[in-house]
Coordinates of C-alpha atoms in Angstrom, one line a residue:
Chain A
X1 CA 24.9 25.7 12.4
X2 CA 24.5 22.0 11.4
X3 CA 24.1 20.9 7.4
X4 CA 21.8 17.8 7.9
X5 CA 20.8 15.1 5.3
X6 CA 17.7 12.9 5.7
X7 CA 16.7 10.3 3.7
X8 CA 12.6 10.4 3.3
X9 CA 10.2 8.1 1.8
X10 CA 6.9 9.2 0.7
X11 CA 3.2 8.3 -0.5
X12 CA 3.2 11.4 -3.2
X13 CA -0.7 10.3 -3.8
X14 CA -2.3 13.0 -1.3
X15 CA 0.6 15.5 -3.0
X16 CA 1.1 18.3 -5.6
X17 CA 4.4 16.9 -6.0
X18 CA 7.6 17.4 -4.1
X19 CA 8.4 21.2 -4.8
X20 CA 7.0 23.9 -2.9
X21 CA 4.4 26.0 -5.4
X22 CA 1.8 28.6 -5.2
X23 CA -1.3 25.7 -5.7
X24 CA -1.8 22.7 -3.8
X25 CA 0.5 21.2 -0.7
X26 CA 3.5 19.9 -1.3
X27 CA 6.0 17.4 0.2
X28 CA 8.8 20.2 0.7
X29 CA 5.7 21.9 2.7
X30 CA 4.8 19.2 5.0
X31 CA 8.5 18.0 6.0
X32 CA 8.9 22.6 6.6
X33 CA 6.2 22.8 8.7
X34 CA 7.3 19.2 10.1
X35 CA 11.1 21.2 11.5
X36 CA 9.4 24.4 12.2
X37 CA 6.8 22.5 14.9
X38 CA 10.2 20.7 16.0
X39 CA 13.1 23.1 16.3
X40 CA 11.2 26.8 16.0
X41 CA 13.5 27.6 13.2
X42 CA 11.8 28.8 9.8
X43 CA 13.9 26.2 7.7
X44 CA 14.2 25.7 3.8
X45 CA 15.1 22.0 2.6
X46 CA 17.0 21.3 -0.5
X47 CA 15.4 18.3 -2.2
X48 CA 17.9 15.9 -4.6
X49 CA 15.5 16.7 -7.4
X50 CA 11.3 17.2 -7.6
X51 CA 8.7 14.5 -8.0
X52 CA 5.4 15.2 -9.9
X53 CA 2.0 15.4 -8.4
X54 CA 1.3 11.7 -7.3
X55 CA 4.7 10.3 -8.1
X56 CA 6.5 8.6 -4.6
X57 CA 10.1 8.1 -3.2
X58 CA 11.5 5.3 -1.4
X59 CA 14.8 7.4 -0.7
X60 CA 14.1 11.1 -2.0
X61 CA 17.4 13.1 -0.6
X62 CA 16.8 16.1 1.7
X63 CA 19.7 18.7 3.2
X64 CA 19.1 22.1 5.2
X65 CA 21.0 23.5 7.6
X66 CA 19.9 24.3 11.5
X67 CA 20.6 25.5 14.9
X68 CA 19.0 22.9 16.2
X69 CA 20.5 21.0 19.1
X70 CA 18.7 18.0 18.4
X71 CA 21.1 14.3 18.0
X72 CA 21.3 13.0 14.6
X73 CA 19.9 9.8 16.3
X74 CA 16.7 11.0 17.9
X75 CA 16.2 13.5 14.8
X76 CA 14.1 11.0 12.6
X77 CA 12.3 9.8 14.9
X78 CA 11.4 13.3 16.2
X79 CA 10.8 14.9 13.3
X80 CA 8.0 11.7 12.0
X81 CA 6.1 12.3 14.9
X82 CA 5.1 16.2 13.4
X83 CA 5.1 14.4 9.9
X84 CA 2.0 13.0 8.3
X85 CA 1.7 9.1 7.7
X86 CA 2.2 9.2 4.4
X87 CA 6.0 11.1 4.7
X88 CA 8.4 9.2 6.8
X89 CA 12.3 9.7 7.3
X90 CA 14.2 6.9 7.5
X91 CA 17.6 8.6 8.8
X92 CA 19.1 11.9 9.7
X93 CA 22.5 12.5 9.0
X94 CA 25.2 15.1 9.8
X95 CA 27.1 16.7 7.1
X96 CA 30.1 19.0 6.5
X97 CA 29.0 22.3 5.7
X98 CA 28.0 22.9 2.3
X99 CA 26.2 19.8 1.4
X100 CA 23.2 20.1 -1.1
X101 CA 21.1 17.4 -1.8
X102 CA 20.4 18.5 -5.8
X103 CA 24.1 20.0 -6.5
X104 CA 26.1 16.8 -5.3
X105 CA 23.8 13.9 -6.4
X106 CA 25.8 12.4 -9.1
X107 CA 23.1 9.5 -9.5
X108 CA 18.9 8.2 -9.4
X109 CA 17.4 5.1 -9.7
X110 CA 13.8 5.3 -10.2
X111 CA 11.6 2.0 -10.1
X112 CA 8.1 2.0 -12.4
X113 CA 5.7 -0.4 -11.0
X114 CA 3.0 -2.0 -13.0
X115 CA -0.1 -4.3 -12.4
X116 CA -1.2 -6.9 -15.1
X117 CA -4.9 -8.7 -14.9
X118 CA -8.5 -8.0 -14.5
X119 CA -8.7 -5.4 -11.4
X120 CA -6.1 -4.0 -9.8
X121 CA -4.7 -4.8 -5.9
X122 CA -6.6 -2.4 -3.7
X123 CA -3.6 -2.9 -1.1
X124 CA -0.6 -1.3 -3.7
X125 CA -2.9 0.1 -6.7
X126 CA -1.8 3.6 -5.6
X127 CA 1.7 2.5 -6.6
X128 CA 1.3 0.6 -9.1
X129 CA 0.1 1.8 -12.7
X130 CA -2.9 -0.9 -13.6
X131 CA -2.4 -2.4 -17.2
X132 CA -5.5 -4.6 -18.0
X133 CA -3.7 -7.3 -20.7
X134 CA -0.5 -9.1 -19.7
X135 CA 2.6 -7.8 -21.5
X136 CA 5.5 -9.4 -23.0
X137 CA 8.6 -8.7 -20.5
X138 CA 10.9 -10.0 -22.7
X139 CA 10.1 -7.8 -25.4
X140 CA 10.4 -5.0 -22.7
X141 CA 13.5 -6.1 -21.8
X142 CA 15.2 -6.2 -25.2
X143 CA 14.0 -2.8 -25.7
X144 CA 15.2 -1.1 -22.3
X145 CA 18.9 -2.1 -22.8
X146 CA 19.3 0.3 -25.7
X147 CA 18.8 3.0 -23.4
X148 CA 22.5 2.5 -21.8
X149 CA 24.8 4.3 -22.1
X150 CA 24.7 8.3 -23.2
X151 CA 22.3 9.4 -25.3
X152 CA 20.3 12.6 -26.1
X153 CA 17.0 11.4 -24.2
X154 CA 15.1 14.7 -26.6
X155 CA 12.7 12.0 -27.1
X156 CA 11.6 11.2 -24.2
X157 CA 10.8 14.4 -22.6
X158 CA 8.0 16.9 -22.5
X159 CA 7.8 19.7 -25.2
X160 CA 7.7 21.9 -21.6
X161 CA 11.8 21.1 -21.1
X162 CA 14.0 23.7 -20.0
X163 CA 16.9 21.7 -19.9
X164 CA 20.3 23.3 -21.7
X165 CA 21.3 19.9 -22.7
X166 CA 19.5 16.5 -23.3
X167 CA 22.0 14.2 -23.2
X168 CA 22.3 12.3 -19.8
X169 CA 23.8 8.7 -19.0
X170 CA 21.9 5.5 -18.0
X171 CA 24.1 3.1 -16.2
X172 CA 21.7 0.3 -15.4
X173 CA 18.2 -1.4 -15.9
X174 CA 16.4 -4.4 -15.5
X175 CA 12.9 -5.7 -14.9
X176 CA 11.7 -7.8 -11.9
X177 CA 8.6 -9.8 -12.5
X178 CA 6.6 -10.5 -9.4
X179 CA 3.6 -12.4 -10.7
X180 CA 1.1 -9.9 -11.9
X181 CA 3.6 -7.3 -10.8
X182 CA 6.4 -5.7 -13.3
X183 CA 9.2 -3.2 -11.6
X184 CA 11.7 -1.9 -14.1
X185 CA 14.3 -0.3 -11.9
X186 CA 16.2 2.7 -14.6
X187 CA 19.6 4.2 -12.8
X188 CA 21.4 7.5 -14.7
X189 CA 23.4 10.5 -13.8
X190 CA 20.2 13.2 -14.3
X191 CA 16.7 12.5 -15.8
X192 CA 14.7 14.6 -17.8
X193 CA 11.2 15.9 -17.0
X194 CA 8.5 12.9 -17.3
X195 CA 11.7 11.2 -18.5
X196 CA 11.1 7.8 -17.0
X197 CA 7.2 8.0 -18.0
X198 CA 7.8 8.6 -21.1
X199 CA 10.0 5.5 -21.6
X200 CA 7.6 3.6 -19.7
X201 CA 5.0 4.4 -21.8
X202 CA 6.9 3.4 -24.8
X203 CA 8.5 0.3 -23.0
X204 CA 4.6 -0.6 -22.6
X205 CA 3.6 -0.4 -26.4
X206 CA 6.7 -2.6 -27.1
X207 CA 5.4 -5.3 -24.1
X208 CA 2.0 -4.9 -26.5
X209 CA 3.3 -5.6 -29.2
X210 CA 2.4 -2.7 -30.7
X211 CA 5.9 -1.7 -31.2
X212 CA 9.3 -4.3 -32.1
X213 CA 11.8 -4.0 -29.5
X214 CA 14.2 -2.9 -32.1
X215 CA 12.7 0.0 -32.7
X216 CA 13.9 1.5 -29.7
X217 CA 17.2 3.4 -31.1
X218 CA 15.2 4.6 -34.0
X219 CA 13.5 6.3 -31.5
X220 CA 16.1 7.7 -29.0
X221 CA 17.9 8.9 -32.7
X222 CA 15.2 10.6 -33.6
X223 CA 15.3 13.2 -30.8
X224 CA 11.7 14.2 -31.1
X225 CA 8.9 13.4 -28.6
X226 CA 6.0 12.1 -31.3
X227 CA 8.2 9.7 -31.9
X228 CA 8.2 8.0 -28.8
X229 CA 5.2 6.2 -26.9
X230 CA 3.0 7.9 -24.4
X231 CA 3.4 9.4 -21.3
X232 CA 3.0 6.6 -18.6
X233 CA 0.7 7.5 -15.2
X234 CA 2.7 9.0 -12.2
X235 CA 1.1 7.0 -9.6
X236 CA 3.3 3.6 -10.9
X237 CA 6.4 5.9 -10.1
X238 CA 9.1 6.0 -7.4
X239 CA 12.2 7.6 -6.8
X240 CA 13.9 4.6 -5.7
X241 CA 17.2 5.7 -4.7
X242 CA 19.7 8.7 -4.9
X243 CA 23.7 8.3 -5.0
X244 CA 26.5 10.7 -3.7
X245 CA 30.4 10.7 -4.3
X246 CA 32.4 10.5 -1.4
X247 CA 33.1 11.6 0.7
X248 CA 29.1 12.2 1.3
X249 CA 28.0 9.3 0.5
X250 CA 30.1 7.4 4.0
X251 CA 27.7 9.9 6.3
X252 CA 24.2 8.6 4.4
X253 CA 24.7 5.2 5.2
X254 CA 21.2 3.7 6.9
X255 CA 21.9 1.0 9.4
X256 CA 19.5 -1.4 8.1
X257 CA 18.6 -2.4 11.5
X258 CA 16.4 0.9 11.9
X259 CA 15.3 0.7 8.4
X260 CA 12.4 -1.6 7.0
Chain B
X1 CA -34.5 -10.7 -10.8
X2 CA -31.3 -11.6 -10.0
X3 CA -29.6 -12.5 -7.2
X4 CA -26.2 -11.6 -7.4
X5 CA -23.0 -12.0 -4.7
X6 CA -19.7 -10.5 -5.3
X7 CA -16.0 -10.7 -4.1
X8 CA -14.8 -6.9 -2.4
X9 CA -11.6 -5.6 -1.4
X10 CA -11.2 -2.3 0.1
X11 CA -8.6 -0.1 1.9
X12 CA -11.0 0.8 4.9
X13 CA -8.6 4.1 5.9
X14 CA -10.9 6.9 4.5
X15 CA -14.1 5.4 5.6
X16 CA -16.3 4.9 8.8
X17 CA -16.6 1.1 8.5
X18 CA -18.4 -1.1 6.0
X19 CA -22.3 -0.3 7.1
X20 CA -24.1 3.1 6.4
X21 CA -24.8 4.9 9.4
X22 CA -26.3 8.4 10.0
X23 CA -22.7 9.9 9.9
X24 CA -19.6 9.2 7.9
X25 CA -19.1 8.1 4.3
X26 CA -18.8 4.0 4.6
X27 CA -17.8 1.3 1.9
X28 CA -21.9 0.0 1.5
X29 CA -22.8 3.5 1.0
X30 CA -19.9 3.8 -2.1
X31 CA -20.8 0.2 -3.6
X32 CA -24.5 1.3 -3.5
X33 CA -24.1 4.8 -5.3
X34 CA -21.9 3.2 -7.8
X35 CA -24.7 0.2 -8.4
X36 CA -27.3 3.2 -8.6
X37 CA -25.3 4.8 -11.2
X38 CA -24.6 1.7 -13.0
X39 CA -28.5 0.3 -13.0
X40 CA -29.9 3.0 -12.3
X41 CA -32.0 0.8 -9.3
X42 CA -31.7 2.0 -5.8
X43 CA -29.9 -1.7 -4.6
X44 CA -29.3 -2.3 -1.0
X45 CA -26.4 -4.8 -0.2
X46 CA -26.3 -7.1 2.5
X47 CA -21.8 -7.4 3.7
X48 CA -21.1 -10.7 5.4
X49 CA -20.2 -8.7 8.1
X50 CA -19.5 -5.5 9.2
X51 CA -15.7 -4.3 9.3
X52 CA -15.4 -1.3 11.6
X53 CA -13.8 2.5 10.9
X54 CA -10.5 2.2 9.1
X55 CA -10.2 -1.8 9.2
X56 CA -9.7 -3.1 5.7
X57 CA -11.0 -6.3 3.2
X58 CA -9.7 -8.6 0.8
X59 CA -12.6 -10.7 0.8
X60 CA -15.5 -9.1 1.9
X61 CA -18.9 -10.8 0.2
X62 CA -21.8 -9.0 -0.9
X63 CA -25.0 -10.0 -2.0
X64 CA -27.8 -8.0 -3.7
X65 CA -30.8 -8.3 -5.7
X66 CA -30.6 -6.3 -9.2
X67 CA -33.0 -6.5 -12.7
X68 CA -29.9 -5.3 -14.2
X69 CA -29.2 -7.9 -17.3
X70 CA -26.0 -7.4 -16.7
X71 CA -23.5 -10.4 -17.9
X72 CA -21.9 -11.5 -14.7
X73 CA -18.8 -11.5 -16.2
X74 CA -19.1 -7.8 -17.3
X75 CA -20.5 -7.0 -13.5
X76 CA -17.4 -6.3 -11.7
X77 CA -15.4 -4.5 -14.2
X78 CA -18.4 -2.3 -14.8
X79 CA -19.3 -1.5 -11.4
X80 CA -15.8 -0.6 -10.9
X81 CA -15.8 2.1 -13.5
X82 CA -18.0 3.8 -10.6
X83 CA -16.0 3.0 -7.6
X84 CA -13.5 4.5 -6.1
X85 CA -10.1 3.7 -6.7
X86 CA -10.1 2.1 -3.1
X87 CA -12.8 0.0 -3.1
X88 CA -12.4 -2.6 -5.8
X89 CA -15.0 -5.6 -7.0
X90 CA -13.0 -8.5 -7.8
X91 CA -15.9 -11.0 -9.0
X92 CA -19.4 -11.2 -9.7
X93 CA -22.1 -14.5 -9.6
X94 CA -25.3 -14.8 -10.0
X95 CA -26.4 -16.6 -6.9
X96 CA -29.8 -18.8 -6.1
X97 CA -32.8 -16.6 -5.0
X98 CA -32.2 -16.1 -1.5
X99 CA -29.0 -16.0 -1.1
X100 CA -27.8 -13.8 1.7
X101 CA -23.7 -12.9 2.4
X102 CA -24.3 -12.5 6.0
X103 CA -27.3 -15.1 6.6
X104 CA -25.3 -17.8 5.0
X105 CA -22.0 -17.4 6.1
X106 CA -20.0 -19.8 8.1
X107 CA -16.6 -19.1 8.2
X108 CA -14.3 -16.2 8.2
X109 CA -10.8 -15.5 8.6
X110 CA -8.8 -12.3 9.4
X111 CA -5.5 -11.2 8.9
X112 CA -3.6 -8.6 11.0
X113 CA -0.3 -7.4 10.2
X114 CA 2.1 -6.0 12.4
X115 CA 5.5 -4.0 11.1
X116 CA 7.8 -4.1 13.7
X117 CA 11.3 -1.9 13.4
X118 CA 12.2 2.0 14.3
X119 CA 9.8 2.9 10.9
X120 CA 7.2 2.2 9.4
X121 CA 7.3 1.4 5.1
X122 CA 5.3 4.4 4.0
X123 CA 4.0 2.2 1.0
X124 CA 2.5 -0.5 3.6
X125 CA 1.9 1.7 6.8
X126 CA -1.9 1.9 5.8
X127 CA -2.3 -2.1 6.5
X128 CA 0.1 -2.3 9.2
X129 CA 0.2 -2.0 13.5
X130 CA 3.4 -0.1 13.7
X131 CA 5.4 -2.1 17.0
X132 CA 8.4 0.3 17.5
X133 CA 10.5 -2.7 18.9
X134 CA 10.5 -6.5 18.0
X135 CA 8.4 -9.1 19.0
X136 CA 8.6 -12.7 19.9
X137 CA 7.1 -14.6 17.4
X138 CA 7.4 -17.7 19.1
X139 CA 6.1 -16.9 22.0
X140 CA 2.8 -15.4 20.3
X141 CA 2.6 -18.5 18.8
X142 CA 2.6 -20.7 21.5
X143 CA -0.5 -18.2 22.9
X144 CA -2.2 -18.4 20.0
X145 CA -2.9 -22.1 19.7
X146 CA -5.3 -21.8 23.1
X147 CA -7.9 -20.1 21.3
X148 CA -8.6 -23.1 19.0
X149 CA -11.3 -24.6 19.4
X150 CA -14.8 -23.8 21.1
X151 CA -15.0 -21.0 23.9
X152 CA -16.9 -18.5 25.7
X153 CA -14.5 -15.8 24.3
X154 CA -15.5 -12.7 26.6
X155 CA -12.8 -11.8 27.5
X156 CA -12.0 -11.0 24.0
X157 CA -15.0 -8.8 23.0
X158 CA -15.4 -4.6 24.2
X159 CA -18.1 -4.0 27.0
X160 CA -21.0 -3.1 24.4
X161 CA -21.3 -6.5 22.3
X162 CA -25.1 -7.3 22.5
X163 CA -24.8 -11.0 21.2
X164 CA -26.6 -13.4 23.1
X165 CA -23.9 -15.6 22.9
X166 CA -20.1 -15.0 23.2
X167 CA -19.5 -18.8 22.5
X168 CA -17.4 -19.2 18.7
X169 CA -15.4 -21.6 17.3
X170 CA -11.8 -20.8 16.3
X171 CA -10.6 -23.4 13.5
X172 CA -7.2 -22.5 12.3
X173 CA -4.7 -19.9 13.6
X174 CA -1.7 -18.9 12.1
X175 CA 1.6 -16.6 12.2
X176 CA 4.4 -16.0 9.4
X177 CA 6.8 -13.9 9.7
X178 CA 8.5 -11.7 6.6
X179 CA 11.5 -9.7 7.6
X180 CA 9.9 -6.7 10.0
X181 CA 6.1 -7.9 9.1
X182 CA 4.6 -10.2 11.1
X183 CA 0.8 -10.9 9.8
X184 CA -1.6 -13.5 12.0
X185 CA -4.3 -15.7 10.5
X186 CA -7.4 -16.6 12.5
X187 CA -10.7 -18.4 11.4
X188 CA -13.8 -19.3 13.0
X189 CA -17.2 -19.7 12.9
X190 CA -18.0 -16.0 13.6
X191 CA -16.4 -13.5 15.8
X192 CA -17.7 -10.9 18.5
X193 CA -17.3 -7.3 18.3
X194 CA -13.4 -5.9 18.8
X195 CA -12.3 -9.9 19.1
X196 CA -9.6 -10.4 16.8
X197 CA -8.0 -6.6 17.4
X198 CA -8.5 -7.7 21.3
X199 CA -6.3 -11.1 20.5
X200 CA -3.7 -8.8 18.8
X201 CA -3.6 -6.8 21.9
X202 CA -3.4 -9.3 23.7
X203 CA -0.6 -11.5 21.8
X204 CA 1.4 -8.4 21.8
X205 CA 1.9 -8.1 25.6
X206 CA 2.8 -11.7 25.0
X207 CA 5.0 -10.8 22.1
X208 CA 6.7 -7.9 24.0
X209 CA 7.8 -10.5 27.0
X210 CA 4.7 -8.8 29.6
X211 CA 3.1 -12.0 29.3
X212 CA 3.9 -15.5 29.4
X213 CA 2.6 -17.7 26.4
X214 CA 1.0 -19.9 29.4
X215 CA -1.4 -17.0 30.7
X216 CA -3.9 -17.6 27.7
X217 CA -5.9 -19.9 28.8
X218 CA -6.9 -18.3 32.0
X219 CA -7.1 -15.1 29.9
X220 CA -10.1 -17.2 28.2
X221 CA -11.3 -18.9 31.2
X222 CA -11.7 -15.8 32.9
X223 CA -14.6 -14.6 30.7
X224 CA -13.8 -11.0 31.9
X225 CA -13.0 -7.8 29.1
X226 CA -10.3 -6.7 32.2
X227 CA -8.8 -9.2 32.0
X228 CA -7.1 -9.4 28.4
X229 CA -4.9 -7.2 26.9
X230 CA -5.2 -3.5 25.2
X231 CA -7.3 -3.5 21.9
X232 CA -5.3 -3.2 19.0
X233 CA -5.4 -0.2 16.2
X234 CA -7.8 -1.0 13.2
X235 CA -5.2 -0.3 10.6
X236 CA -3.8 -3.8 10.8
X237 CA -7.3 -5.6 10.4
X238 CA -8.0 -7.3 6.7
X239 CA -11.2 -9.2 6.7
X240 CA -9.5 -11.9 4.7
X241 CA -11.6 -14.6 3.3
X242 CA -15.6 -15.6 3.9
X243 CA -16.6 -18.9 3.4
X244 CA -20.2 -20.6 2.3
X245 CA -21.3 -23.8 2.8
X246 CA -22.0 -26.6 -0.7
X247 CA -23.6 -25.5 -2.9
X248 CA -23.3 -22.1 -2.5
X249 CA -19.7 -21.9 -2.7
X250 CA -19.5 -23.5 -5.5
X251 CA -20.6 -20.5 -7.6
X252 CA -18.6 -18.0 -5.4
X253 CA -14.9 -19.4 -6.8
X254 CA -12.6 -16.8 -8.0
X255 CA -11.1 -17.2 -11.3
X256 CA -7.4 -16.9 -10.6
X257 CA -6.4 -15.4 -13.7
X258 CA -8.6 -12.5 -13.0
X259 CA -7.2 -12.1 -10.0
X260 CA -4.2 -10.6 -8.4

């Protein structure tokens, strides 16, 4: 028996989200059927954390464990030839036994991508959320820095949570503008459910105008939802990135050579 | 009666080509329902061109005759409340009576990307070739520059073209090169059916080291389909750009701000 890690990026537009459920095909469904074609083993992955219906992953975290005789170095490439186009892993990894790609991640970094101007790109509008009117970045960006730090994030999650605790850590942010493109990249220990939509949504009302950027820790004090701004679309979302303590984290190393 | 041309782009992946046909869904097929459902007139477009199954446009023209009063500058954003989120209108003129987008047309270029690398980027992979190994740029370049100019280019178009001619003018070529993405620029006067996909065929044997740089020309002079290389996939085909002569392209200039 072999624990392996992949790391797997994904178009989540054609998707019911990441997690196997009883409606609609999932990523977790795809990459299964993807092994079982490959190895003839019946295998369950382990997925660093879900992603919504139409939200994507540049480096969502994967760990199962097979018989499978298969080298790490030919397993990718294997493997994406009995995925769909729009999943592709980018490396396969071997790990002591016991790895888990939700229980050890220690760290996520999402990106949120939006479009400014008249009509959307029709080459990345499925990743990008389309925002007619320009908005004020530097508004945005006063705003997003007081989310560092810990805070109870109650405000920014879904009435639906089921989460014991709502206090979780962001450790970095910024915002990248690319001409009509804005990425804000957010990095904590744990997110809450449509936590990163949620302060997108808000961040968007403060790049309005709608909303001074100081208001921002009156709303994360608050801890209650209606006090924050909408719900942001999934399709501008991406789960960027996923960190592990060592010693894991020395075995997910991609050589960049066979990465894009 | 108007006479109206507008500016399309268009992810070509779910579709059987620009032109209706008896079978598949096509990009004329979607502009017209969404004209029919905007003016409630049963409009039939004239493309510049054709683009075949799967290839894509940035900027494809149209051209159509509507008694919609319609302000031009409402046009496309209100025709694009009816389209599909892949098939986006990015301007609207009104045009002199008898205007045609494929009559009138005497320039277009093409782009075709290639990603070269073990992967492919999941978030480009739908406007990409994927070359598992790299290629050399410079030598593809040196190939390229022999198609400039005027020639009988059939070795360059599949067995069932039915143009009387195979005689076109190439004006400009180009090839830049970001990171694993290579994308190649060529313009002409017109091009036959399969040409530019048979070029990127071709230029890849070159690129891969199977062919020298120096071969082109007798590729051309040979006037033979055998004699080039493989046609390559459709994914990596943009119809780029379409160009009029004075006056009409005068009134076919895209505001930039409205644009991505």
């Amino acid at each position: 028996m072999r624990t392996v890690a992949m790391i797997v990026s994904y178009d989540g537009t054609a998707y019911s989200g990441f997690q196997s459920q009883p409606q609609g095909q999932t990523v977790q469904d795809e990459i299964q059927l993807a092994l079982q074609r490959l190895t003839g083993e019946a295998i369950k992955i382990d997925g660093s954390g879900r992603t919504d219906a139409g939200v994507h992953a540049y480096g969502q975290v994967i760990s199962f464990v097979t018989e499978s005789p298969i080298p790490m170095k030919r397993f990718a490439m294997a493997l994406n030839g009995w995925l769909p186009n729009d999943i592709i892993v980018r490396s396969a990894h071997e790990m002591p036994a016991g790895f888990h790609a939700r229980i050890h991640a220690v760290r996520k970094t999402y990106r949120y991508s939006i479009t400014t101007g008249k009509y959307p790109n029709v080459f990345t509008s499925r990743y990008r959320f389309h925002h007619y009117n320009p908005l004020d970045v530097d508004a945005m960006r006063k705003a997003i820095v007081h989310l560092l730090g810990e805070h109870d994030f109650s405000s920014f999650t879904s009435a639906g949570s089921t989460k014991r605790s709502h206090v979780r850590t962001i450790h970095e942010v910024s915002i990248e503008q690319d001409g009509e493109d804005i990425h804000t990249f957010v990095t904590g220990n744990g997110f809450l459910y449509n936590m990163v939509r949620i302060i997108m949504g808000t961040l968007m009302w403060v790049g309005e105008g709608k909303w001074e950027p100081e208001r921002m820790p009156r709303v994360i004090e608050a801890m209650d939802r209606s006090q924050a701004g909408p719900k942001a679309g999934a399709q501008g979302l991406t789960l960027w990135e996923v960190g592990y303590p060592e010693p894991f984290s020395q075995w997910l190393q991609i050589d960049p050579a066979n990465d894009m």
